[in-house]
mmCIF file of C-alpha atoms and ligand atoms in Angstrom:
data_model
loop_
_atom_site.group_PDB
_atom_site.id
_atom_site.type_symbol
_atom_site.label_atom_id
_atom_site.label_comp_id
_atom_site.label_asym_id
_atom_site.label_seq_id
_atom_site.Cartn_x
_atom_site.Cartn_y
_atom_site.Cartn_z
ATOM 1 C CA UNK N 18 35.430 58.093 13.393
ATOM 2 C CA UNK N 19 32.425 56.693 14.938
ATOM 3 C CA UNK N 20 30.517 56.030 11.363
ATOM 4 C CA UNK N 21 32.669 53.274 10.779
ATOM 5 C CA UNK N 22 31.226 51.694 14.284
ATOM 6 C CA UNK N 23 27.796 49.628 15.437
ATOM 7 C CA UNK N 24 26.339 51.669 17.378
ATOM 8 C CA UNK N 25 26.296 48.929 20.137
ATOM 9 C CA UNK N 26 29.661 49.077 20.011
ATOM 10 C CA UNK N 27 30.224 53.138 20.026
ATOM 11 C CA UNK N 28 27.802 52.966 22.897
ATOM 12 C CA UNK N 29 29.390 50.524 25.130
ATOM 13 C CA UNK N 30 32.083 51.409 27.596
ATOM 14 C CA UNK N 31 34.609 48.199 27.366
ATOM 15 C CA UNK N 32 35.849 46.093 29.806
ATOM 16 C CA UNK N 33 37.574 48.045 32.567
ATOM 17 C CA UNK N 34 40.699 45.263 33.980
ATOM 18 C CA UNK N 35 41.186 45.970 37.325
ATOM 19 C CA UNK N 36 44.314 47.238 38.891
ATOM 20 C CA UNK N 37 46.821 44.202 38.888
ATOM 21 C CA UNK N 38 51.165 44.211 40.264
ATOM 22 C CA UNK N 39 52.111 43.408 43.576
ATOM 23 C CA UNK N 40 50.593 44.578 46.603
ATOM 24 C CA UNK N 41 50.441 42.988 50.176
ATOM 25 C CA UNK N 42 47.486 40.884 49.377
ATOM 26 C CA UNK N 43 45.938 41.035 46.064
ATOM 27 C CA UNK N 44 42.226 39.671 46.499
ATOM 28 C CA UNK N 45 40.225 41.729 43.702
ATOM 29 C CA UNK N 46 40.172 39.149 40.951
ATOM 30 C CA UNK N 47 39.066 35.906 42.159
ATOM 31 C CA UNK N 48 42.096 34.024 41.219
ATOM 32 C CA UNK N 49 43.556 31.549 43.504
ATOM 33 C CA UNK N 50 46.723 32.582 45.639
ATOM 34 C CA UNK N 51 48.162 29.448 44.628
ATOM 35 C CA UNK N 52 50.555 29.184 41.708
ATOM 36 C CA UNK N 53 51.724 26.143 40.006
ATOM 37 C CA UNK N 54 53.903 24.735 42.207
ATOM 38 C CA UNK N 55 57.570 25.583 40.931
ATOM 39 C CA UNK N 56 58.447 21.488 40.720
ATOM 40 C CA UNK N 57 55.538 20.955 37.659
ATOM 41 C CA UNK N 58 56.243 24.240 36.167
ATOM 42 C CA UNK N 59 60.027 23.420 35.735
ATOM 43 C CA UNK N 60 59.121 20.165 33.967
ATOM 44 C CA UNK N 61 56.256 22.023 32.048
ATOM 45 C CA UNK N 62 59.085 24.145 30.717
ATOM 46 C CA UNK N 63 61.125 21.764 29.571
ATOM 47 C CA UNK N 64 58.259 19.363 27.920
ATOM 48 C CA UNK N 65 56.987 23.104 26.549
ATOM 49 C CA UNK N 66 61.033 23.224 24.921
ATOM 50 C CA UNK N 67 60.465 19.586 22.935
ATOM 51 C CA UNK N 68 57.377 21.029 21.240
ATOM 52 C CA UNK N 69 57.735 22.500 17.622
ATOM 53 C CA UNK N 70 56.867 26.069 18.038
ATOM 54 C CA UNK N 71 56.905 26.453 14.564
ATOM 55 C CA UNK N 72 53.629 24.154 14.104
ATOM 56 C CA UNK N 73 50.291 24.778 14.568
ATOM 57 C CA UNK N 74 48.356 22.465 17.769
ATOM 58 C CA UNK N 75 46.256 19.688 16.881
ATOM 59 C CA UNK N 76 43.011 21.906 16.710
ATOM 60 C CA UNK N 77 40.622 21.431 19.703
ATOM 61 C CA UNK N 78 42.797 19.255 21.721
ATOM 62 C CA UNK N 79 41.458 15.838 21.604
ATOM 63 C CA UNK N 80 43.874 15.208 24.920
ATOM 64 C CA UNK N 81 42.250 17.729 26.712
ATOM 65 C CA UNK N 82 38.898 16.468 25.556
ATOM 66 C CA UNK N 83 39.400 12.983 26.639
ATOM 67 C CA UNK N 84 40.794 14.258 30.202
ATOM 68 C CA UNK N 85 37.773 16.415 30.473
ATOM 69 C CA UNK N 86 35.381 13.618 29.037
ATOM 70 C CA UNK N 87 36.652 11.076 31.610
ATOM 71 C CA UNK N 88 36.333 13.319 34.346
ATOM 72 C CA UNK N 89 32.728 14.324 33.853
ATOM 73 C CA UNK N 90 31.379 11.102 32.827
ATOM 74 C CA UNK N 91 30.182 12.938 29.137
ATOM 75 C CA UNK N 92 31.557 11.938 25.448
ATOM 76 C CA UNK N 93 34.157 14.330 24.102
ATOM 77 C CA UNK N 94 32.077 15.151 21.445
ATOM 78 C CA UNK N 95 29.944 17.151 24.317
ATOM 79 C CA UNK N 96 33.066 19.358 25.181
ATOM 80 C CA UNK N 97 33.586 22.501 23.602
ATOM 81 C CA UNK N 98 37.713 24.432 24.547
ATOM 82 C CA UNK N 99 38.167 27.993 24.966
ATOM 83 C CA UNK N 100 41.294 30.578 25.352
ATOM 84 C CA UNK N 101 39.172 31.332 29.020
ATOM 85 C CA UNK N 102 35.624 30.328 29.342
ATOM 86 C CA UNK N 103 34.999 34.181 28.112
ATOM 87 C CA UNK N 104 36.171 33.672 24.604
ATOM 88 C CA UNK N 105 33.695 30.486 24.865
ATOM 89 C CA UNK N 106 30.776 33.274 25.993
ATOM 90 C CA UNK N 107 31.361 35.180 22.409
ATOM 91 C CA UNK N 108 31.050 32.310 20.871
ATOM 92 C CA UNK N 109 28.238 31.096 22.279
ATOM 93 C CA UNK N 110 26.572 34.572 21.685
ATOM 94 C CA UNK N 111 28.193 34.398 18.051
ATOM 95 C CA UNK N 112 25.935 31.507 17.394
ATOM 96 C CA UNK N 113 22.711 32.445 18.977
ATOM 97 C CA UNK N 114 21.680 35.945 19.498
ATOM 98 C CA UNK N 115 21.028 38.336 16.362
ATOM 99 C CA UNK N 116 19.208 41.926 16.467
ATOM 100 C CA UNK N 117 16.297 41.687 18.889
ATOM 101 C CA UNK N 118 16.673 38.171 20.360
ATOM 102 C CA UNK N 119 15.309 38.475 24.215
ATOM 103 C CA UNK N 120 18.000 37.184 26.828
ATOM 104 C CA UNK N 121 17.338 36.850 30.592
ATOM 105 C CA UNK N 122 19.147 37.268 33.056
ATOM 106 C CA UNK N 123 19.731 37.731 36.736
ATOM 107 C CA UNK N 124 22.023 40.956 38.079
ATOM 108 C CA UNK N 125 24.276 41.945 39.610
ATOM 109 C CA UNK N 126 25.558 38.780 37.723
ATOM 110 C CA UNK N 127 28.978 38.895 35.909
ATOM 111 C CA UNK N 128 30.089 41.532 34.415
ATOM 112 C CA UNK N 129 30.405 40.156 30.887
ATOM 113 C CA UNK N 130 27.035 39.468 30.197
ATOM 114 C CA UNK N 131 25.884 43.187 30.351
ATOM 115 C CA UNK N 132 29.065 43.733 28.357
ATOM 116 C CA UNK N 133 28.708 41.491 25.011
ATOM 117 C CA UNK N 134 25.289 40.407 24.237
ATOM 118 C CA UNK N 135 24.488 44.435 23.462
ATOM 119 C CA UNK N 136 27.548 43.892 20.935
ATOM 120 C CA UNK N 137 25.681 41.454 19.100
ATOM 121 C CA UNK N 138 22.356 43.916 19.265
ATOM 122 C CA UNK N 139 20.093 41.302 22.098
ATOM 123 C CA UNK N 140 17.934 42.714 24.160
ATOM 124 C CA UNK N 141 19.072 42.258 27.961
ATOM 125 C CA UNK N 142 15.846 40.972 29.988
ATOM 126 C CA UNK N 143 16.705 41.892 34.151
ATOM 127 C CA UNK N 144 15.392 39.947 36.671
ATOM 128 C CA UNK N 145 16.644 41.137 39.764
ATOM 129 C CA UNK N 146 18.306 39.054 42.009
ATOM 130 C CA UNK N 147 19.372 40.725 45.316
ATOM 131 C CA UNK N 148 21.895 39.850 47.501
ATOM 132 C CA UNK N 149 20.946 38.255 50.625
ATOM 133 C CA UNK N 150 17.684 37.205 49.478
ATOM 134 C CA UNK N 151 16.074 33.708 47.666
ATOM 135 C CA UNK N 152 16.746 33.560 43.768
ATOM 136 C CA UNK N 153 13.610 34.765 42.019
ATOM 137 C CA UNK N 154 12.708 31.205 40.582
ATOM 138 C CA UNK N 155 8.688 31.907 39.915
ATOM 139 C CA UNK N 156 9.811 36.032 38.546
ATOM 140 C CA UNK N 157 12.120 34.106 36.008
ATOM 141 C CA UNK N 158 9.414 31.537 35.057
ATOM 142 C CA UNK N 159 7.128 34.205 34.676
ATOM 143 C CA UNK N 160 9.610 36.173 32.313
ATOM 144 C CA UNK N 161 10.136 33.487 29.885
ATOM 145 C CA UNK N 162 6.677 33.004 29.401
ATOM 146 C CA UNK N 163 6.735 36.545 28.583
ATOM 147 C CA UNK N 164 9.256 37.208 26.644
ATOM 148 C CA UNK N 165 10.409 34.012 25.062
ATOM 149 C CA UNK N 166 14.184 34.592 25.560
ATOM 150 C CA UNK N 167 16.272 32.662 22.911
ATOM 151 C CA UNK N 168 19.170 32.400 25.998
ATOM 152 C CA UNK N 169 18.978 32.600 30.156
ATOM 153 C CA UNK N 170 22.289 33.132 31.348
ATOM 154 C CA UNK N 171 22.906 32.341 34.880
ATOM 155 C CA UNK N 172 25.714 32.343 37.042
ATOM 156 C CA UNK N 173 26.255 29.981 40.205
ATOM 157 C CA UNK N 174 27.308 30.188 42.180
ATOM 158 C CA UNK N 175 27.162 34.227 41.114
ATOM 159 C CA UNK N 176 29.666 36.427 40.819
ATOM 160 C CA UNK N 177 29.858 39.120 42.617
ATOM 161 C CA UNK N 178 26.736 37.821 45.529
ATOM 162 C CA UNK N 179 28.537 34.219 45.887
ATOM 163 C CA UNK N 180 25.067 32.683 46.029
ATOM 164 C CA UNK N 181 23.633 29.517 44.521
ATOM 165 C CA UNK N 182 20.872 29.148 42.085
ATOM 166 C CA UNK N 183 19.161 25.992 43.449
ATOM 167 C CA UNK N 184 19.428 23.180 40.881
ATOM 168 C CA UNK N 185 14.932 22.392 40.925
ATOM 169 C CA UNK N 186 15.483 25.803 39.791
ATOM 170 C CA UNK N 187 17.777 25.088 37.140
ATOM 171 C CA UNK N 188 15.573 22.203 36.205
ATOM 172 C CA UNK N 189 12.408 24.165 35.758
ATOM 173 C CA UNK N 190 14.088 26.911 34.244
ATOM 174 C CA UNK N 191 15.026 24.273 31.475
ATOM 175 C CA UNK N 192 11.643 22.380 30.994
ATOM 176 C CA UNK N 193 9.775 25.728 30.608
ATOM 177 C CA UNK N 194 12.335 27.422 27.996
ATOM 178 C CA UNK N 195 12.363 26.900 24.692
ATOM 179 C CA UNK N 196 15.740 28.996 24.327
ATOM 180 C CA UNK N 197 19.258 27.809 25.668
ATOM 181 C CA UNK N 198 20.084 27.902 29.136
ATOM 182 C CA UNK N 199 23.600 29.148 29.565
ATOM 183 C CA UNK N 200 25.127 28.070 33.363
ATOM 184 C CA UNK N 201 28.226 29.318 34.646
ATOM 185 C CA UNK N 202 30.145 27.509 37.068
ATOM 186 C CA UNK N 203 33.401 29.442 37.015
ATOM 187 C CA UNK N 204 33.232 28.946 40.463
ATOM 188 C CA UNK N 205 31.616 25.179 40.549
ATOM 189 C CA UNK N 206 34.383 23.145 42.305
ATOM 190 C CA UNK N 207 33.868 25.106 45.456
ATOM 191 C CA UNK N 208 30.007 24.454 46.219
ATOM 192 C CA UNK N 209 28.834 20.814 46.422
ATOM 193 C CA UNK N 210 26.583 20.769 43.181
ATOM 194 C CA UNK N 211 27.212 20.494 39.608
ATOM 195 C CA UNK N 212 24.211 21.151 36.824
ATOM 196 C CA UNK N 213 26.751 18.977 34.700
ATOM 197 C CA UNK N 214 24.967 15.542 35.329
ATOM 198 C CA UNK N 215 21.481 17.137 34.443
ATOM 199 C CA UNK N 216 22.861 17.600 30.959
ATOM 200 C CA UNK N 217 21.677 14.032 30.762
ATOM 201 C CA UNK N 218 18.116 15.379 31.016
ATOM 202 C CA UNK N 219 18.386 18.427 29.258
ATOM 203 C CA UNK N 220 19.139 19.316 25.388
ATOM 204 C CA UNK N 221 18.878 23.085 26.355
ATOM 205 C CA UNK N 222 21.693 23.664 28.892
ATOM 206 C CA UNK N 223 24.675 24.685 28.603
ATOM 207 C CA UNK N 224 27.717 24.258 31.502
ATOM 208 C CA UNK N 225 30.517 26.452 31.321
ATOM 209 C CA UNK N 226 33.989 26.087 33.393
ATOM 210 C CA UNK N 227 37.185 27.546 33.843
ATOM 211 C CA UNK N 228 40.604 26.535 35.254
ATOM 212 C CA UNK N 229 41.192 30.013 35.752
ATOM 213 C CA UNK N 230 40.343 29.831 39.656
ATOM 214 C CA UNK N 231 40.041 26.817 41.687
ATOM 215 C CA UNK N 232 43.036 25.422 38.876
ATOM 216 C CA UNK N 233 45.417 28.004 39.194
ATOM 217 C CA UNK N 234 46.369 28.697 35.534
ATOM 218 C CA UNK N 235 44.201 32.425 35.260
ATOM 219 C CA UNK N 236 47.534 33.371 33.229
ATOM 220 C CA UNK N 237 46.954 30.814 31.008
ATOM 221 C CA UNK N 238 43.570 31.146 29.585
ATOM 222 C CA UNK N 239 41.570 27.851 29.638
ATOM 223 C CA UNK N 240 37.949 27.213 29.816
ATOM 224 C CA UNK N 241 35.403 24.669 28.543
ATOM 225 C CA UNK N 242 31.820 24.204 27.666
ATOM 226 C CA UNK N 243 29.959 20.773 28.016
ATOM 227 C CA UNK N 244 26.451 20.413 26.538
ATOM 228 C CA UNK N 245 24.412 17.938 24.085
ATOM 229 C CA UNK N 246 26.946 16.725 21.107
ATOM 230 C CA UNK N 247 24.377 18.145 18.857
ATOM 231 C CA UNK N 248 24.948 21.591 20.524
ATOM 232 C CA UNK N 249 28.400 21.838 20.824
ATOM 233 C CA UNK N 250 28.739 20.744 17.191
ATOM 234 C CA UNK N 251 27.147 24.211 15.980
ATOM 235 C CA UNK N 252 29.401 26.401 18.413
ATOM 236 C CA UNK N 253 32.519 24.528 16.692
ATOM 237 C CA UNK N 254 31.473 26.174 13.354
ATOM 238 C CA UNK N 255 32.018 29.466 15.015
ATOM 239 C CA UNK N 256 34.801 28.949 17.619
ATOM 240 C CA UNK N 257 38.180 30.147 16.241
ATOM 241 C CA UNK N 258 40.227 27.464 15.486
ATOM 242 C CA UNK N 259 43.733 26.680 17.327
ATOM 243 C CA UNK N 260 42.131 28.492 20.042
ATOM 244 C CA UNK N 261 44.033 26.639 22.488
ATOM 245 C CA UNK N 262 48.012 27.028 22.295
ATOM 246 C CA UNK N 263 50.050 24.516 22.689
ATOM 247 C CA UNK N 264 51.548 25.724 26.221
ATOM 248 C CA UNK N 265 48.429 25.999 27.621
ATOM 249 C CA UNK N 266 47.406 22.666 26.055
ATOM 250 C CA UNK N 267 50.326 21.321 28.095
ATOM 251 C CA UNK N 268 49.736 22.695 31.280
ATOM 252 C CA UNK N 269 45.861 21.974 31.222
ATOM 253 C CA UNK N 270 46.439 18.337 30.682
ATOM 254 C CA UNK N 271 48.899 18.665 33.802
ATOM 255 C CA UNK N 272 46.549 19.956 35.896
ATOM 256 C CA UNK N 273 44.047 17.335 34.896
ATOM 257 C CA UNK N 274 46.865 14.848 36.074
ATOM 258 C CA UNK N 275 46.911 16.434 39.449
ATOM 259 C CA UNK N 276 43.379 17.064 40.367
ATOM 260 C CA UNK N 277 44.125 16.063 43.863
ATOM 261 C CA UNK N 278 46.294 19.093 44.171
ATOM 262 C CA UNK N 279 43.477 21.292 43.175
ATOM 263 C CA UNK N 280 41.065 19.892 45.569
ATOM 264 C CA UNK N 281 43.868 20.303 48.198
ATOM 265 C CA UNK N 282 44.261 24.080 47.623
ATOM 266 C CA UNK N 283 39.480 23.937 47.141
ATOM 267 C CA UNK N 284 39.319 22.399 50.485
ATOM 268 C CA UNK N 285 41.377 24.794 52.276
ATOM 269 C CA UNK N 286 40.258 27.950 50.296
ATOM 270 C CA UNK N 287 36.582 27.128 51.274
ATOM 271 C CA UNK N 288 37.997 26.574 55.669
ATOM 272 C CA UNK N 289 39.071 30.126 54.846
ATOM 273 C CA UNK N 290 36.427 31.871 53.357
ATOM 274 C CA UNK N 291 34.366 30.361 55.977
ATOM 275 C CA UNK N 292 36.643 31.658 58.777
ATOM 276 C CA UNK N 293 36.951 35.641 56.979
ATOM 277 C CA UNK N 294 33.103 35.265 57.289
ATOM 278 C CA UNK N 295 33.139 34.545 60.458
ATOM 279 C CA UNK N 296 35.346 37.323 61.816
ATOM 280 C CA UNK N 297 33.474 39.467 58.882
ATOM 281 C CA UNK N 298 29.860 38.880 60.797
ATOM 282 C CA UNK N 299 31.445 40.177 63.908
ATOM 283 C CA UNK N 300 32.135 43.620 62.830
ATOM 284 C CA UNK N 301 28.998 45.760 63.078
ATOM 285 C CA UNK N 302 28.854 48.216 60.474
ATOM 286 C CA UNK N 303 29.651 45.237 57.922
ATOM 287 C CA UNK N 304 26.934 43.280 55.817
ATOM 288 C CA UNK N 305 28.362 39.706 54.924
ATOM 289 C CA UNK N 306 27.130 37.632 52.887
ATOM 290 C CA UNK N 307 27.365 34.072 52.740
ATOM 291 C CA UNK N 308 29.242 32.580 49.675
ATOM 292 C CA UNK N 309 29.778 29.178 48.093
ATOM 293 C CA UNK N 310 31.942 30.648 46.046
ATOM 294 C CA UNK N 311 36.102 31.640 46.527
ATOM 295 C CA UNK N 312 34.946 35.427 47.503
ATOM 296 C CA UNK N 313 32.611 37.258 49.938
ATOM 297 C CA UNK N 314 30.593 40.212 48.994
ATOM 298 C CA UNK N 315 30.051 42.169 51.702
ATOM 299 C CA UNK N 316 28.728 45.880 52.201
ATOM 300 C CA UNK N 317 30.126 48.882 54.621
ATOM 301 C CA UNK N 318 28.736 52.061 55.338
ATOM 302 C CA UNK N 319 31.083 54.024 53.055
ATOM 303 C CA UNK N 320 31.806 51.472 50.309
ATOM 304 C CA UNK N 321 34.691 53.801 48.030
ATOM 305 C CA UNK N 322 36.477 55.195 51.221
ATOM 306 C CA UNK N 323 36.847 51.490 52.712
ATOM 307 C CA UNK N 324 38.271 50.409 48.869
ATOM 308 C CA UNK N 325 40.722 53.537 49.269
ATOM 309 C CA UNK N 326 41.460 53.086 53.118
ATOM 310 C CA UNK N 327 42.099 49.173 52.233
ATOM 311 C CA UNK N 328 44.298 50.082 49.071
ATOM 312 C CA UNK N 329 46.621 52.599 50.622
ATOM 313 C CA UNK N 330 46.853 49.701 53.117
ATOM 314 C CA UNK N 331 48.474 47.466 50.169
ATOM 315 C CA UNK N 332 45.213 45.685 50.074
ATOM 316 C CA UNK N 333 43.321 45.071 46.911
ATOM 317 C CA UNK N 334 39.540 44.151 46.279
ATOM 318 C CA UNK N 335 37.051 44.368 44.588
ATOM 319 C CA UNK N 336 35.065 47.690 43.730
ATOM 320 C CA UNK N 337 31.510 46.396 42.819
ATOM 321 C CA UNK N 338 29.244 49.578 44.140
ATOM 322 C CA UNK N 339 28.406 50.537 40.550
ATOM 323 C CA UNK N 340 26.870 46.779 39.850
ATOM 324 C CA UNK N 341 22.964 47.041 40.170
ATOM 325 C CA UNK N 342 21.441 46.958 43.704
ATOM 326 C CA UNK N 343 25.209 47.205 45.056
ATOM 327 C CA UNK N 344 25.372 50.977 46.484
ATOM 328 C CA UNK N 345 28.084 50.728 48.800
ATOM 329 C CA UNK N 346 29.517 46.771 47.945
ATOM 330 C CA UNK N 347 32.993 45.704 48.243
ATOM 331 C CA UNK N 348 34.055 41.963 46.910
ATOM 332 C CA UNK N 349 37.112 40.059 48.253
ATOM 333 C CA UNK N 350 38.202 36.815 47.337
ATOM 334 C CA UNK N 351 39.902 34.159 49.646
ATOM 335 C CA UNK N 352 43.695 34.254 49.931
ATOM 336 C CA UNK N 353 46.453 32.567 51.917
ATOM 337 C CA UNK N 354 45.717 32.381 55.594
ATOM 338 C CA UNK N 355 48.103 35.691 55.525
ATOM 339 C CA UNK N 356 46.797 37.718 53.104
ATOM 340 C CA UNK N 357 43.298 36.906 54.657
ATOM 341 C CA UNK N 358 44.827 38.208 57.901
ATOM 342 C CA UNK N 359 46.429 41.188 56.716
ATOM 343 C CA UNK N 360 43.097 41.838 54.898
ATOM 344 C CA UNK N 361 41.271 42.032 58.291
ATOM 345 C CA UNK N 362 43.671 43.844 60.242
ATOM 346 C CA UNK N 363 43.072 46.143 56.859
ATOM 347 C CA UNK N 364 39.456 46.354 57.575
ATOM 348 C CA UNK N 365 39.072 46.707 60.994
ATOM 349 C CA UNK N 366 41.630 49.929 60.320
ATOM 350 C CA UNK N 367 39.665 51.185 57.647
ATOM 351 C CA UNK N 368 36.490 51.008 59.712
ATOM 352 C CA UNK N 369 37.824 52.501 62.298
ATOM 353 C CA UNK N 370 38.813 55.916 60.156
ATOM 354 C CA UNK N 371 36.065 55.733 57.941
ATOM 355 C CA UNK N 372 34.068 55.719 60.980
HETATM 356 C C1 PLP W 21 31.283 34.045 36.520
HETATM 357 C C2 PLP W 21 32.538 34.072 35.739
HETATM 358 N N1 PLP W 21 32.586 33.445 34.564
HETATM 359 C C3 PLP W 21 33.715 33.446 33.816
HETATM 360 C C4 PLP W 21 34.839 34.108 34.258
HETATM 361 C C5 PLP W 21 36.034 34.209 33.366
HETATM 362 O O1 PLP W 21 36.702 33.052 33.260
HETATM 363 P P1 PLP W 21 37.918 32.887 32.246
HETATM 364 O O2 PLP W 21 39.134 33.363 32.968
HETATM 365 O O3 PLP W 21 37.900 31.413 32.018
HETATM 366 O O4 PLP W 21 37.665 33.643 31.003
HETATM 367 C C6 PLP W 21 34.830 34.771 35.475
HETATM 368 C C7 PLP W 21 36.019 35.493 35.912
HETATM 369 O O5 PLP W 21 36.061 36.255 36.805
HETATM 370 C C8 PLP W 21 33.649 34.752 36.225
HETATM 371 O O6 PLP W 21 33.579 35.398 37.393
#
């Protein structure tokens, strides 16, 4: 049946979703351990009972936009809602990229990127970015003045390395391009900086966020775009409408009413991952690297055996060894202080038979 297919599509291999259930400590998906605590979600329940089910939402949440709006110090017109921030990346790539449009970017970088812009027939542009080593600012200047790329898309910090893209970077990155700049900070609220106030300077960046880790709602689907009014307004002829359900609508204006909680659960997320890094460094055969993100990457002499040893110990994470440049790489993201314990009792176990 594959006539009836683009051949982009016949050709790509889909989105694998990682094993999910319950396990000792589940740390291969970047979420937060945290889950709404069961107070808010009780009274979420009930406000979610007085809603009319039966109606459609007010399309693109003007609440949400106005939360949002005030807590970024941009209009809601600049705000653009998604079901996830990855139903916002198809959009995005909806309304930019046709057959043979150049797009840069930076792997291993997230998964996604490899995954969709092929779908709409772009050409993928690599410029390497190893782990452990500076971001390769002047190689990516170099290759837009080569290629002309109609989008960048860069991650930071980057998932799966956890490192930062410096923001001069950023800056030049946007002064030399004459395409869109596409930033992802999925994982912004746990480094210091935010490209968000340099919209202010640029018309060709774009900042995309989630709620689905440092916010705790992964289940629910919510992520948002903010870039020039002028942009946003031509994505919003090609996002689907009532995108954003009316639970989710409720629960994402909650969370915006508690951002104190969040930066609670931020704060001591980031004491942890900086503590698993620590004991991390110690062990010899390990390669840590540092992260500003909610997960370490980290390499081992015997990558798949250590992601079987750790599994059969009830411990999951994350298999990246197939991502470019990551032979051998294992990804773990930061958990409650015992599921970050039982993960390193786990590896120093694993080590030890692997060995
Ligand atoms: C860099 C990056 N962007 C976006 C996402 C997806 O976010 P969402 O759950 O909002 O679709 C992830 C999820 O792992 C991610 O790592």
């Amino acid at each position: 049946m594959e006539h009836y297919f683009k051949k982009s599509v016949i050709e790509l291999s889909g989105y694998h979703s990682p094993p999910q259930g319950k396990v000792r400590a589940k740390l291969n998906q970047n979420e937060s351990p945290f889950d709404v605590p069961m107070q808010i979600k009780r009274g979420l329940v009930d406000a979610a009972a007085k809603l009319s089910w039966n109606r459609y939402p007010v399309n693109e949440s003007p609440v949400l936009k106005e939360k949002l709006a005030a807590l970024y110090h941009v209009s809601a017109e600049q705000i653009l809602l998604g079901n996830g921030s990855n139903q916002l990346f198809q959009t995005l790539l909806t309304a930019i990229i046709g057959a043979e449009d150049s797009v840069i970017y930076c792997p291993p970088s997230f998964s996604l990127f490899d995954l969709y812009v092929p779908v709409f027939d772009g050409k993928l542009v690599p410029v390497f970015n190893p782990p452990g080593s500076d971001f390769p600012g002047e190689e990516i200047l170099e290759k837009i003045a080569d290629v002309n790329p109609k989008l960048i898309l860069l991650c930071s910090p980057n998932n799966p390395t956890g490192s930062e893209i410096p923001l001069s970077i950023l800056e030049k990155i946007c002064n030399i391009s004459t395409g869109l700049v596409f930033w992802d900070e999925a994982y912004g609220e746990f480094c210091e900086e935010s490209a968000i106030p340099l919209l202010k300077k640029y018309q060709n960046l774009i900042v995309s966020r989630t709620f689905s880790k440092a916010y705790s709602i992964a289940g629910l689907r919510f992520g948002y775009l903010i870039a020039r009014s002028q942009i946003i307004s031509q994505f919003r002829k090609v996002n689907l409408p009532y995108n954003i359900n009316l639970f989710t609508e409720l629960v994402a204006a909650t969370m915006l009413d508690n951002v104190a909680l969040m930066d609670e659960h931020v704060w001591f997320l980031k004491e942890e991952r900086d503590r698993l890094y620590a004991e991390m460094i110690k062990m010899p055969a390990i390669t840590v690297y540092p992260s500003s993100a909610n997960f370490l990457l980290f390499r081992s002499p015997n990558g798949q055996k250590i992601f079987s040893e750790l599994k059969e110990r009830g411990v999951l994470v994350r298999d990246v060894g197939g991502y470019p440049l990551l032979e051998n790489h294992l990804r773990v993201n930061v958990g409650t202080r015992e599921e970050n314990d039982i993960f390193l009792q786990a590896l120093r176990e694993s080590m030890a038979v692997a060995d």
